[in-house]
XYZ file of N, CA and C in Angstrom:
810
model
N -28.481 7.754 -1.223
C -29.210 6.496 -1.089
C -28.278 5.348 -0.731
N -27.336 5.419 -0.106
C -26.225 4.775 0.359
C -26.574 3.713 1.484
N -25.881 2.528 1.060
C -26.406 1.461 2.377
C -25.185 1.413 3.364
N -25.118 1.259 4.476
C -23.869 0.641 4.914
C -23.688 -0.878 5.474
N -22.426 -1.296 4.995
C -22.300 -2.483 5.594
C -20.254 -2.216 6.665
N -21.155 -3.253 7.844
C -19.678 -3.104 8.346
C -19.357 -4.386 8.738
N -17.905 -4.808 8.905
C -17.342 -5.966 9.380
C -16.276 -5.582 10.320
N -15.535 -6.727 10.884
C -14.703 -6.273 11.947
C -12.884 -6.463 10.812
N -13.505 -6.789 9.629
C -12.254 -6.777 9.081
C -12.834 -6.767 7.259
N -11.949 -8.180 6.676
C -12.660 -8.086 5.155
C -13.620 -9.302 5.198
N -13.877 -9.931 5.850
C -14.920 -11.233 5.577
C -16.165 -11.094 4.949
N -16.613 -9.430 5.777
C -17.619 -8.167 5.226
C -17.814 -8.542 3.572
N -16.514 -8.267 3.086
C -16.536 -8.070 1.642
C -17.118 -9.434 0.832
N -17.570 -10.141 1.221
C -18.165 -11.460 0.246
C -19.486 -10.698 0.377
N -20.272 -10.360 1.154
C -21.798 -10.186 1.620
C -21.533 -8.773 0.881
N -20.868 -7.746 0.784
C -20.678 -6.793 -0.031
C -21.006 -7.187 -1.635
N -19.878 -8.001 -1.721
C -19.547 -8.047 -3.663
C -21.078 -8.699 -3.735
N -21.484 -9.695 -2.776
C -22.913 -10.221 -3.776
C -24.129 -9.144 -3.450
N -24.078 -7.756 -2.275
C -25.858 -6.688 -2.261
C -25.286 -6.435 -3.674
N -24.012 -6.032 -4.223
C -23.743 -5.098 -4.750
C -23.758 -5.726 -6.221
N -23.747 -6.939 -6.829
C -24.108 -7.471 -7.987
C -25.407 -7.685 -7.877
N -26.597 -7.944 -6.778
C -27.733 -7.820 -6.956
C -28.057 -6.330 -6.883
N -27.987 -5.708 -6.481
C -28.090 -4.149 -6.070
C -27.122 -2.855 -7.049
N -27.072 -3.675 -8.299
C -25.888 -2.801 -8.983
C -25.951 -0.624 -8.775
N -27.830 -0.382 -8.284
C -27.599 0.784 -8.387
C -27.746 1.702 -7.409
N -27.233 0.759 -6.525
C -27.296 1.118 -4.846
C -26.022 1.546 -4.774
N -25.175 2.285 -3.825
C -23.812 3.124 -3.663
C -23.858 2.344 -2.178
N -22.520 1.639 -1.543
C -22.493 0.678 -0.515
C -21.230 1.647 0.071
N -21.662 1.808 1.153
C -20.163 2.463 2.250
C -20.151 1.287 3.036
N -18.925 0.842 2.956
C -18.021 -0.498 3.194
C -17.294 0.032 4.787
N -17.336 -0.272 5.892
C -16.665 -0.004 7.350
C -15.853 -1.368 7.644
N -14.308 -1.404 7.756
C -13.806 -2.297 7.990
C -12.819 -1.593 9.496
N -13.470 -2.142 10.678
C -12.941 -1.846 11.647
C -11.495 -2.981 12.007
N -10.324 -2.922 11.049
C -9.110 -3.597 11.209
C -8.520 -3.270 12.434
N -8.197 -1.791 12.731
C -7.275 -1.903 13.789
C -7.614 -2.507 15.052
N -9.110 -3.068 15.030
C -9.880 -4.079 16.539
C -10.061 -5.247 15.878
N -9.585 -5.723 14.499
C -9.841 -7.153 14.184
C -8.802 -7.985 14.901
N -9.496 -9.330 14.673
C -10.562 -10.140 14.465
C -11.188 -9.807 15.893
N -12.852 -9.835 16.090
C -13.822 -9.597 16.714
C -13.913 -10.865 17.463
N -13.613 -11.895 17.048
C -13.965 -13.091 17.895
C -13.600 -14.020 18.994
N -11.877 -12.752 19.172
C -11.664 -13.880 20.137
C -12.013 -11.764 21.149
N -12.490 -11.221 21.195
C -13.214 -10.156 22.188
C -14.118 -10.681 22.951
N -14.332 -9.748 24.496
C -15.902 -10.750 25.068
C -16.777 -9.441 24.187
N -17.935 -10.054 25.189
C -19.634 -9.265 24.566
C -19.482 -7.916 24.453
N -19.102 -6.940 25.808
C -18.795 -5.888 26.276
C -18.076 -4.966 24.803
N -16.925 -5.634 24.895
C -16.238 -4.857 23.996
C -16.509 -4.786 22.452
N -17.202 -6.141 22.034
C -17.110 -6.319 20.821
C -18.851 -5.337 20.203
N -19.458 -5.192 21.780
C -20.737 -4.162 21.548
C -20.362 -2.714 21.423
N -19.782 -2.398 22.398
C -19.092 -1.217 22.413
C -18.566 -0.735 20.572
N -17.589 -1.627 20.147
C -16.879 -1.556 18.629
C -17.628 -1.207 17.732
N -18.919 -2.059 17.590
C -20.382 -2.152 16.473
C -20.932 -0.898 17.005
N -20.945 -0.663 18.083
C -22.080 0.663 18.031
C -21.248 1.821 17.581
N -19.745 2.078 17.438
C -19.143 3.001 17.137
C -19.294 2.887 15.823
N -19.270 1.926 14.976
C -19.437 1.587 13.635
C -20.463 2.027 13.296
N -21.217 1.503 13.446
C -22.591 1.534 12.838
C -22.914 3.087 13.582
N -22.772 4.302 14.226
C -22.467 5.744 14.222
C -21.860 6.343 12.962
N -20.703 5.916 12.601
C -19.986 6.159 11.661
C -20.753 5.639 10.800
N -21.664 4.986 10.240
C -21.917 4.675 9.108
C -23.022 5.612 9.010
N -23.929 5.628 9.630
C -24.935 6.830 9.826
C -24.398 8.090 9.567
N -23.303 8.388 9.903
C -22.781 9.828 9.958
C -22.515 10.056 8.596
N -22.076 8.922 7.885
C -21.622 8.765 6.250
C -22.650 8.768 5.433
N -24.138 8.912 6.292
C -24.935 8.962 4.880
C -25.524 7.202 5.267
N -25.708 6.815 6.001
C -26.410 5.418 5.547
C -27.507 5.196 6.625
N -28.575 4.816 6.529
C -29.626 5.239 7.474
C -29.692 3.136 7.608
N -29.837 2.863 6.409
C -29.641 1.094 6.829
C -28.400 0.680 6.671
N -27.722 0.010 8.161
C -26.792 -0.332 8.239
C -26.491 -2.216 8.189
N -25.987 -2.936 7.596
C -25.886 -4.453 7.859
C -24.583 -4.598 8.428
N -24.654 -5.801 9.139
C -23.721 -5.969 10.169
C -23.333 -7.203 9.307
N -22.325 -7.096 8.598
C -21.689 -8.599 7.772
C -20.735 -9.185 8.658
N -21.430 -9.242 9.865
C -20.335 -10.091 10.836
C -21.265 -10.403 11.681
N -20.885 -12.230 11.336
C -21.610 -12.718 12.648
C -21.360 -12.661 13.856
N -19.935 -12.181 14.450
C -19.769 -11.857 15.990
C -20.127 -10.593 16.212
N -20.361 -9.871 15.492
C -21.582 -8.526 15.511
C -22.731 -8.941 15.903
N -23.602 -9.528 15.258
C -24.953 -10.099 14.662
C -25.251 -10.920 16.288
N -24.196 -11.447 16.079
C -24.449 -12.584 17.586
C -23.961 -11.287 19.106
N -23.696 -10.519 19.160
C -22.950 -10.159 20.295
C -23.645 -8.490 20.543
N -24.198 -7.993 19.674
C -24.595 -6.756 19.638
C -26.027 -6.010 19.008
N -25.984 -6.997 18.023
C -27.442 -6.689 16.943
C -28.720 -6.649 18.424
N -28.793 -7.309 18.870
C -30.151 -7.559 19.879
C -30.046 -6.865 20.598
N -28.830 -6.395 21.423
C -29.181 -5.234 22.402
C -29.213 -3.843 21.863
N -28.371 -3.737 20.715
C -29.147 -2.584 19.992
C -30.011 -2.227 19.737
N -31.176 -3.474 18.982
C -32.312 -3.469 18.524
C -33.185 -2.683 19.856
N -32.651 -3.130 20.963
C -33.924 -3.613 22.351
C -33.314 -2.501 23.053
N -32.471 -1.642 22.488
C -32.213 -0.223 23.518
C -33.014 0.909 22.403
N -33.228 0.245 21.616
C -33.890 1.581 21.057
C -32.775 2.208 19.681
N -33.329 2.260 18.949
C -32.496 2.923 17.714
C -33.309 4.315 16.978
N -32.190 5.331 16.851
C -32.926 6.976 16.333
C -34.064 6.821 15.572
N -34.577 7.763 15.387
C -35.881 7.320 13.991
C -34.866 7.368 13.047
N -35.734 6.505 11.844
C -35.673 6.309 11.023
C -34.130 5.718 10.416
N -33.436 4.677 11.594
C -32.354 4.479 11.275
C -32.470 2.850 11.779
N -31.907 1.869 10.881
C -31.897 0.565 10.887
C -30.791 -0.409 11.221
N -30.457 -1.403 11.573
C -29.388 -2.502 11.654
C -29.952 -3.609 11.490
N -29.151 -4.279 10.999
C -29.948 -5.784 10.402
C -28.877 -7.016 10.186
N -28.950 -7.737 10.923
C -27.620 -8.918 10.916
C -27.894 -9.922 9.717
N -27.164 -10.615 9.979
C -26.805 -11.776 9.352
C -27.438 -12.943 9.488
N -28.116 -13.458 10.265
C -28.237 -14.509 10.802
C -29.920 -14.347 10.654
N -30.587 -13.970 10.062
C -31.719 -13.801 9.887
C -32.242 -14.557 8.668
N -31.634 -14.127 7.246
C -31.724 -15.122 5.962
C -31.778 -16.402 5.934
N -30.088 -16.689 6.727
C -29.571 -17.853 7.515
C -31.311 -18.901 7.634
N -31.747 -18.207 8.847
C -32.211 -19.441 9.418
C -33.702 -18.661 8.337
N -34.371 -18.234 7.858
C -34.809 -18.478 6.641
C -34.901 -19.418 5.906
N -33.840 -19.722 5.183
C -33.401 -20.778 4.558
C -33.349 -21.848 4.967
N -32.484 -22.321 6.559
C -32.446 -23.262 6.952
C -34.120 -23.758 7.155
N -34.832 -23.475 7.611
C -36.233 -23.845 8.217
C -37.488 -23.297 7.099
N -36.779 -23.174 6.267
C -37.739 -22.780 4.686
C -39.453 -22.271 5.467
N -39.118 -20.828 6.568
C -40.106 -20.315 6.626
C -39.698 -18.588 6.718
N -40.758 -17.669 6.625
C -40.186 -16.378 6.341
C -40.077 -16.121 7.857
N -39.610 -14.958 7.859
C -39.253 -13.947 9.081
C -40.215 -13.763 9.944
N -40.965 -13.405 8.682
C -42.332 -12.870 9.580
C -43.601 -13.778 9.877
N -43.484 -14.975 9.531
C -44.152 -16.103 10.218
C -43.672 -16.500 11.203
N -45.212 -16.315 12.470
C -44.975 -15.657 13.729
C -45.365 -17.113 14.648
N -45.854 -18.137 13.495
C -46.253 -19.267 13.732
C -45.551 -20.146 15.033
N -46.353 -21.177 15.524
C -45.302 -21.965 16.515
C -43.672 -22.708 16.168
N -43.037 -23.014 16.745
C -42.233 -23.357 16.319
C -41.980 -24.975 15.448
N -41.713 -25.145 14.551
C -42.308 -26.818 13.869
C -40.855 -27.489 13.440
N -41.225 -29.106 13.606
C -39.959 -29.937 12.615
C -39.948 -29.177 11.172
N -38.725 -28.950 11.287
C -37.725 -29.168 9.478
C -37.026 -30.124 9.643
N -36.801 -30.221 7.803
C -35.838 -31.206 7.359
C -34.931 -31.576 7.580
N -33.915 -30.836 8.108
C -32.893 -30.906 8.482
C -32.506 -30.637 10.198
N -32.361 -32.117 11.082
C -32.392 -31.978 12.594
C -30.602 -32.173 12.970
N -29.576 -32.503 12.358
C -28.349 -32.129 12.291
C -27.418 -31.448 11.672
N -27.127 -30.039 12.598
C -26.848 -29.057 11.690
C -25.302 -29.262 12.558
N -24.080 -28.664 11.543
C -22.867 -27.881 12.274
C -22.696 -26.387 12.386
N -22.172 -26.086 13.038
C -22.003 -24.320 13.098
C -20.323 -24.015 13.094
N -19.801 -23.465 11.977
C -18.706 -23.057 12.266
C -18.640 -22.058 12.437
N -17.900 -21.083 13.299
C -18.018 -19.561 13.607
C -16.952 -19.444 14.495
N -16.450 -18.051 14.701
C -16.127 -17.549 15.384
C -15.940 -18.206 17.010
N -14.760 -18.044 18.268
C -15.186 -18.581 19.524
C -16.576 -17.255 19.864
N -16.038 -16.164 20.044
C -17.550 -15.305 20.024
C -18.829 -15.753 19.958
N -18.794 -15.917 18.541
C -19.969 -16.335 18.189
C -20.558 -17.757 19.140
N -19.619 -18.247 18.860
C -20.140 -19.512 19.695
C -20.432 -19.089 21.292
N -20.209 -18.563 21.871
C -20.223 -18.151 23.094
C -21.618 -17.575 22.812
N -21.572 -16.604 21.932
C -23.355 -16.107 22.505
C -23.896 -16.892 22.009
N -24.476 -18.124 21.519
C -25.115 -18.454 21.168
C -26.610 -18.104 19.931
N -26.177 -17.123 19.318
C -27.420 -16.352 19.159
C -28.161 -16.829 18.073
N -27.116 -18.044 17.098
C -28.005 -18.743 16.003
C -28.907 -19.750 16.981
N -28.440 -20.366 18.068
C -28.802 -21.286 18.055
C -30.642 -20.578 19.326
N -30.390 -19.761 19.769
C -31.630 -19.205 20.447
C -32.454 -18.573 19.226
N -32.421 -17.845 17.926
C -32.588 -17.278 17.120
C -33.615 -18.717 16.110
N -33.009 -19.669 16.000
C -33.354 -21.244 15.753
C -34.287 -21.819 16.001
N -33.994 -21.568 17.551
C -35.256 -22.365 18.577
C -36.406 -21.373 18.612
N -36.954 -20.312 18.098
C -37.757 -19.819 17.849
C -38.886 -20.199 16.617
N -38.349 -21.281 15.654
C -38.757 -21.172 14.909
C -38.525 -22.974 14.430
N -38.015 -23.358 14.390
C -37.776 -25.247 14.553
C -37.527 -25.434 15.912
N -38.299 -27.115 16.007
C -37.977 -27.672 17.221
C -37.156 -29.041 16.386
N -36.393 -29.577 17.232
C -35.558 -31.316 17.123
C -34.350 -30.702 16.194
N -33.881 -29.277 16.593
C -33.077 -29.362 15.122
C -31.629 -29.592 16.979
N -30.331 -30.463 16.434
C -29.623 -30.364 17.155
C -28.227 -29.678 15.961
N -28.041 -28.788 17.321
C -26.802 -27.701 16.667
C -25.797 -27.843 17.291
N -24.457 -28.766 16.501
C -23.524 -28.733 17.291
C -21.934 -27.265 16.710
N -21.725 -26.710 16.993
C -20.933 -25.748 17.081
C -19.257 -26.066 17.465
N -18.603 -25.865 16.342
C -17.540 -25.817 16.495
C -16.314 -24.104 16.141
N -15.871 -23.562 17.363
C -15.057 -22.331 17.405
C -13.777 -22.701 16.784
N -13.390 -22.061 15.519
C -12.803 -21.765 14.481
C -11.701 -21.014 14.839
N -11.356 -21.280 16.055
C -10.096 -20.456 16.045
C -8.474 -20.396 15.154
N -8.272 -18.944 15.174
C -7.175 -18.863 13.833
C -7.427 -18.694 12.544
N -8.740 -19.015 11.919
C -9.225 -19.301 10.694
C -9.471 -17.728 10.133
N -9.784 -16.827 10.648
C -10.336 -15.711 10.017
C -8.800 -14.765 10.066
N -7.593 -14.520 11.152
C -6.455 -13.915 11.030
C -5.383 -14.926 10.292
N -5.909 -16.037 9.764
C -4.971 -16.961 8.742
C -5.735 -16.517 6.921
N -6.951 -16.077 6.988
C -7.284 -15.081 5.768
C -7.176 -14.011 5.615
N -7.432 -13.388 6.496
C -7.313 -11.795 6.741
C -5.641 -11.743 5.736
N -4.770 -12.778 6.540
C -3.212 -12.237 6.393
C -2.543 -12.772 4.888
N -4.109 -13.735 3.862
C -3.927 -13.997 2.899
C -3.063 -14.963 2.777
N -3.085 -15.939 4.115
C -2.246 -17.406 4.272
C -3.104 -17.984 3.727
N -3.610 -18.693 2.351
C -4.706 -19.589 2.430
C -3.943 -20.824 2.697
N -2.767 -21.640 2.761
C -2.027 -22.733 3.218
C -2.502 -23.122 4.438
N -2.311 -22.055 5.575
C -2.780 -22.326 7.094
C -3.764 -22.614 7.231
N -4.931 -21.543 6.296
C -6.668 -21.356 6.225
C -6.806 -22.733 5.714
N -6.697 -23.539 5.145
C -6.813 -24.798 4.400
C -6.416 -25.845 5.602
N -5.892 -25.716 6.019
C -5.063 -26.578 7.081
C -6.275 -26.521 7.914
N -6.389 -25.439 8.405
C -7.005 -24.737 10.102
C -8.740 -25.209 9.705
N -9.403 -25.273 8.550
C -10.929 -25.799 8.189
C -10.424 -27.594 8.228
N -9.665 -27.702 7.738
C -9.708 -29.530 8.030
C -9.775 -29.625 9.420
N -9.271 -29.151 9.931
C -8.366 -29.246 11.230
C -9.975 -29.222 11.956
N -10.516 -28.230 11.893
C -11.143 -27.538 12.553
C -13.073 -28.826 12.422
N -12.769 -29.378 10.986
C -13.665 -30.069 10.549
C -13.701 -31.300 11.356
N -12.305 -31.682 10.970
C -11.956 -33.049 12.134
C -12.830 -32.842 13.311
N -12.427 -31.785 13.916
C -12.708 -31.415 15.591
C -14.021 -31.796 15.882
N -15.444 -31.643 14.927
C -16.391 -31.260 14.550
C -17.085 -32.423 14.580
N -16.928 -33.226 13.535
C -16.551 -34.415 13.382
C -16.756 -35.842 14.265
N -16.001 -35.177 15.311
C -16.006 -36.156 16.472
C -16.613 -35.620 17.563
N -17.488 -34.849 17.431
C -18.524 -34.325 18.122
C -19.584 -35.054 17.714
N -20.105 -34.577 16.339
C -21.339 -35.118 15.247
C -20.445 -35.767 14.082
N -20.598 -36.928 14.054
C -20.165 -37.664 13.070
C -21.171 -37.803 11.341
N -22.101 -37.188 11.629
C -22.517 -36.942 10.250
C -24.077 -35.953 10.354
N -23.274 -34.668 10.215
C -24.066 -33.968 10.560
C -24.721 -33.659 8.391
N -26.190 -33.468 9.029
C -26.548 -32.994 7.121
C -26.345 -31.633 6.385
N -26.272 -30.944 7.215
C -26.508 -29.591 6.884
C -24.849 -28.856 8.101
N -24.377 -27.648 6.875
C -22.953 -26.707 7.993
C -23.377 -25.481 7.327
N -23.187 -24.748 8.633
C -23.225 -23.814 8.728
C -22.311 -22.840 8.508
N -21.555 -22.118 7.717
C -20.530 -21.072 7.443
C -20.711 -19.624 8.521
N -20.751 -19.700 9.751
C -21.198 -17.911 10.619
C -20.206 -17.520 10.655
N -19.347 -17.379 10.248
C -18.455 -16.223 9.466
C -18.564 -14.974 7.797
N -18.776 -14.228 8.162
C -18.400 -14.160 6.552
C -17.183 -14.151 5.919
N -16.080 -14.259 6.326
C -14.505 -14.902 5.741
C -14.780 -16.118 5.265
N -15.158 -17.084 6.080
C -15.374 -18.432 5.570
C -16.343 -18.822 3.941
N -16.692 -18.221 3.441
C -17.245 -18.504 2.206
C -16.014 -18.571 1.453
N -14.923 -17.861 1.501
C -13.710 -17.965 0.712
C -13.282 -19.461 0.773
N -13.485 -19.917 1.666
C -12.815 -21.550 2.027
C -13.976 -22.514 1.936
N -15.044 -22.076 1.222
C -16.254 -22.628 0.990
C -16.057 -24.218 0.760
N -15.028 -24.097 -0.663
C -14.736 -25.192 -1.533
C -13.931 -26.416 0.022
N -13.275 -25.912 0.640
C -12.613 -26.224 1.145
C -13.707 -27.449 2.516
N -14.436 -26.611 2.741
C -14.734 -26.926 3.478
C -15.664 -27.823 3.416
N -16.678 -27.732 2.134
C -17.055 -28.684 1.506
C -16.179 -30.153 1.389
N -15.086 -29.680 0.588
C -14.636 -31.267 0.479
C -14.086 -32.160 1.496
N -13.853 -31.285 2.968
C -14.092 -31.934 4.610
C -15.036 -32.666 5.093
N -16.259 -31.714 4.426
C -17.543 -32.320 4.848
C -18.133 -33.862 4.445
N -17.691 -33.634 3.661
C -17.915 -34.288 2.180
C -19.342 -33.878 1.164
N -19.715 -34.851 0.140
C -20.915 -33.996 -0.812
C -22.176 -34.429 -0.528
N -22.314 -34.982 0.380
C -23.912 -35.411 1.096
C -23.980 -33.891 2.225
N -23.304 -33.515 2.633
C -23.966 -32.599 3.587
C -24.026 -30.889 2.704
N -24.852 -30.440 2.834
C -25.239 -28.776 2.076
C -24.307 -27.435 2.957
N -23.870 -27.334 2.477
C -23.175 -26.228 3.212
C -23.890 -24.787 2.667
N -24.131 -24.166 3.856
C -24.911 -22.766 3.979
C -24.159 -21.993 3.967
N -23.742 -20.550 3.096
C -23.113 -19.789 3.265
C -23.689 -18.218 3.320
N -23.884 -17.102 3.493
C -24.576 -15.876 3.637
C -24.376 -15.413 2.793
N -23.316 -14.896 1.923
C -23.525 -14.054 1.071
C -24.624 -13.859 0.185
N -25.184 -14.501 -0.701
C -26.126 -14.664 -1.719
C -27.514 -14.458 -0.904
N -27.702 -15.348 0.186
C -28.631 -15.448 0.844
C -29.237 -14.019 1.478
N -28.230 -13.312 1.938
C -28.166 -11.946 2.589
C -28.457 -11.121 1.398
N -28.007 -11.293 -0.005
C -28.549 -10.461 -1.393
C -29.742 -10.298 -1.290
N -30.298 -11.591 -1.445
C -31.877 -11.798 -1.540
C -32.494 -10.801 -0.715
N -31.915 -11.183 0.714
C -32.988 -10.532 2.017
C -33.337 -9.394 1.822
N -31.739 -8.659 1.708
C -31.451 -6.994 1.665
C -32.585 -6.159 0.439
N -32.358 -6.910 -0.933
C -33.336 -6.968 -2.219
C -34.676 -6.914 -1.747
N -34.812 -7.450 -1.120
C -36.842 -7.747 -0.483
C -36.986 -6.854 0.705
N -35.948 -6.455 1.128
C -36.182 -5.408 2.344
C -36.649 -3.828 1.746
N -35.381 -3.797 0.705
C -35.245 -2.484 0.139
C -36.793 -2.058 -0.612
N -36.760 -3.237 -0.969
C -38.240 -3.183 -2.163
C -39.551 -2.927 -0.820
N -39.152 -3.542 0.075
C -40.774 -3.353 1.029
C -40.849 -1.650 1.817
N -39.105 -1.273 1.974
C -38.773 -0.270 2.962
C -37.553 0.725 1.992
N -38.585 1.454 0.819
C -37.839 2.342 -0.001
C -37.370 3.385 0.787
N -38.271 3.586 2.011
C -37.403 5.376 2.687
C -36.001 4.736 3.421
N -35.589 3.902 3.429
C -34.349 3.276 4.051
C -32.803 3.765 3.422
N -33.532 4.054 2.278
C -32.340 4.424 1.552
C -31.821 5.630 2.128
N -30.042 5.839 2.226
C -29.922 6.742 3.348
C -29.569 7.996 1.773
N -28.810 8.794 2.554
C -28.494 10.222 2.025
C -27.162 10.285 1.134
N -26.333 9.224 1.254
C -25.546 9.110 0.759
C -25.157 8.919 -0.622
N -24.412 9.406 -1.527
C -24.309 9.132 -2.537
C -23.178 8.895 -3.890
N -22.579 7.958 -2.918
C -21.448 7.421 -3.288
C -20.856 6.428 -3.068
N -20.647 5.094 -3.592
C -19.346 4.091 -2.606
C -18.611 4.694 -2.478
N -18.302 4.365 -0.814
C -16.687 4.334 -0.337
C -16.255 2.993 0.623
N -15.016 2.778 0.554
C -14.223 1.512 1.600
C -14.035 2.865 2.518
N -14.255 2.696 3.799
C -13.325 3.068 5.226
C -13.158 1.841 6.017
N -11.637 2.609 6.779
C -11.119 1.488 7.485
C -10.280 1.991 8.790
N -10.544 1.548 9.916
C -9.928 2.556 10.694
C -8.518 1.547 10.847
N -7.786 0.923 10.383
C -6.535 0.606 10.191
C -5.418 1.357 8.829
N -4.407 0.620 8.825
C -4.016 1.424 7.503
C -4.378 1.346 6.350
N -5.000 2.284 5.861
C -5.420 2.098 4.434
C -5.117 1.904 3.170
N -3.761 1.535 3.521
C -2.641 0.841 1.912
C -2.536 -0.251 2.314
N -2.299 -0.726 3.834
C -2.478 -2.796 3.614
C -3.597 -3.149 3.649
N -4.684 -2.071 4.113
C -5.958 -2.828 4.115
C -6.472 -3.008 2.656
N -6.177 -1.830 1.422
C -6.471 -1.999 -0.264
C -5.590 -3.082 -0.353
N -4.284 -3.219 -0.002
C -3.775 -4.171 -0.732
C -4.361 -5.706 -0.217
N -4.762 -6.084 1.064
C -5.540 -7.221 1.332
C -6.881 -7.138 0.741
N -7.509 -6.187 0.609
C -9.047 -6.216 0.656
C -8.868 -6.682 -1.252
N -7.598 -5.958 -2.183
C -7.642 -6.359 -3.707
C -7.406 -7.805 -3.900
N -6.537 -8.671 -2.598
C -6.349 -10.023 -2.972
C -7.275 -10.660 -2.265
N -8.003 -10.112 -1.888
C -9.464 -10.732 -1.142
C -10.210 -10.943 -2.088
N -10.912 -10.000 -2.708
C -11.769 -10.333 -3.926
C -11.419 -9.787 -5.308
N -10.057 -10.154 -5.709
C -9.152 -10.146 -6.480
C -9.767 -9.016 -7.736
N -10.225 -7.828 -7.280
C -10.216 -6.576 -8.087
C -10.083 -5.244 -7.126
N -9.709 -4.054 -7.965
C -8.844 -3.352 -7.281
C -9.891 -2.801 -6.095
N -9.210 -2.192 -5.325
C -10.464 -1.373 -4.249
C -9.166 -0.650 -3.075
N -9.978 0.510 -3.116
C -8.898 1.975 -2.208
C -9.562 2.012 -0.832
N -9.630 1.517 -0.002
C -9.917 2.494 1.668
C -9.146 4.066 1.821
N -9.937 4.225 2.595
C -9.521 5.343 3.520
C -9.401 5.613 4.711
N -9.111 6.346 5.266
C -9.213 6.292 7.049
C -10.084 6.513 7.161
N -10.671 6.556 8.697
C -12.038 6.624 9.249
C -11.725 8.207 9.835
């Protein structure tokens, strides 16, 4: 009954630790494709190509629902997967779905026209990837109109955590906030489309400052996954066990992935 989740590195692991404290009796196979990280500075081509090998491998491991805890996944691959057709009885499901949930406080499946929300200045920090496909912001316009999304590419920010610099990572979100900033000078609502970036949550908050709400996925993605599982019990795959795989080395990737979310955890090869 194994779920899989994959990332292009550990950012994965925030959206992990929170299915898996809501989901305590679910068994999660964890895919950290390191030796192709970071995903975001890749074009479309390749970074589709990567996810569909993943998300194979996760299927092959026993997981019939796969989540893509990466928004340059989610943004770059989730849709043409969806729209080429996927085996029976086998699933993928991004990130960016809860997301704008939340943002536009309407469900998924309200098919309704698109209407004002509360919030018409949003920021997007993400990935250059991400920003390139655009896929929150078409994903958005389906569902609010007047919302303006300004997007700022985060470059450096996710291989300055990965490498457990938080000095640089601290630096590189001001830095990066500034940039932002002087685009939209007071935007209400930011967007976190990374999942690394929740680690620098605090951080990024106190850039923002405490009038604007900062959105982050992990928790949000708990919920979804929780209400999915409960509507779509045959999802549960065959698997029956956690495991970390990683197709990089699997002693720096435990030893980053333990100071990532500072308890122990073993990969293996792929």
């Amino acid at each position: 009954m194994a779920v899989g989740v994959f990332d292009s590195g550990l950012g994965g692991l925030t959206v992990l630790d929170a299915v898996a404290k809501r989901l305590p009796e679910v068994p999660f196979v964890y895919y950290a494709d390191s030796s192709h990280a970071p995903y975001g500075v890749r074009d479309a081509e390749d970074i589709y190509n990567l996810t569909v090998d993943a998300v194979h491998n996760l299927w092959n491991a026993g997981c019939d629902l796969v989540i893509l805890a990466c928004n340059t996944a989610s943004a770059a691959a989730l849709r043409r997967m969806q729209e080429g057709g996927l085996p029976k009885g086998k699933r993928v499901l991004g990130v960016f779905v809860p997301l704008i949930e939340a943002l536009t406080e309407r469900q998924w499946g309200d098919n309704s026209p698109p209407r004002e929300v509360a919030v018409q200045h949003v920021a997007l920090f993400a990935t250059p990837a991400t920003v390139r496909a655009r896929a929150f912001q078409r994903e958005l316009a389906f569902r609010a109109i007047g919302v303006d999304v300004e997007a700022q590419a985060c470059g450096g920010l996710v291989d300055a955590i990965e490498e457990g610099d938080m000095i640089l990572a601290e630096a590189l979100v001001r830095s990066h906030v500034e940039a932002l900033k002087r685009k939209m000078p007071e935007p209400q609502a930011a967007i976190l489309g990374c999942t690394h970036y929740p680690l620098m949550q605090e951080v990024f908050q106190e850039a923002l400052g405490p009038e604007v709400k900062v959105y982050s996925q992990a928790n949000l993605v708990a919920s979804s996954l929780a209400d999915y599982l409960q509507r779509h019990p045959d999802m549960y795959g065959t698997g029956k066990e956690s495991r970390f795989l990683t197709t990089g080395d699997p002693r720096k990737v435990s030893v980053h992935a333990t100071q990532f979310l500072k308890r122990p955890l073993s990969f293996e090869s792929v």
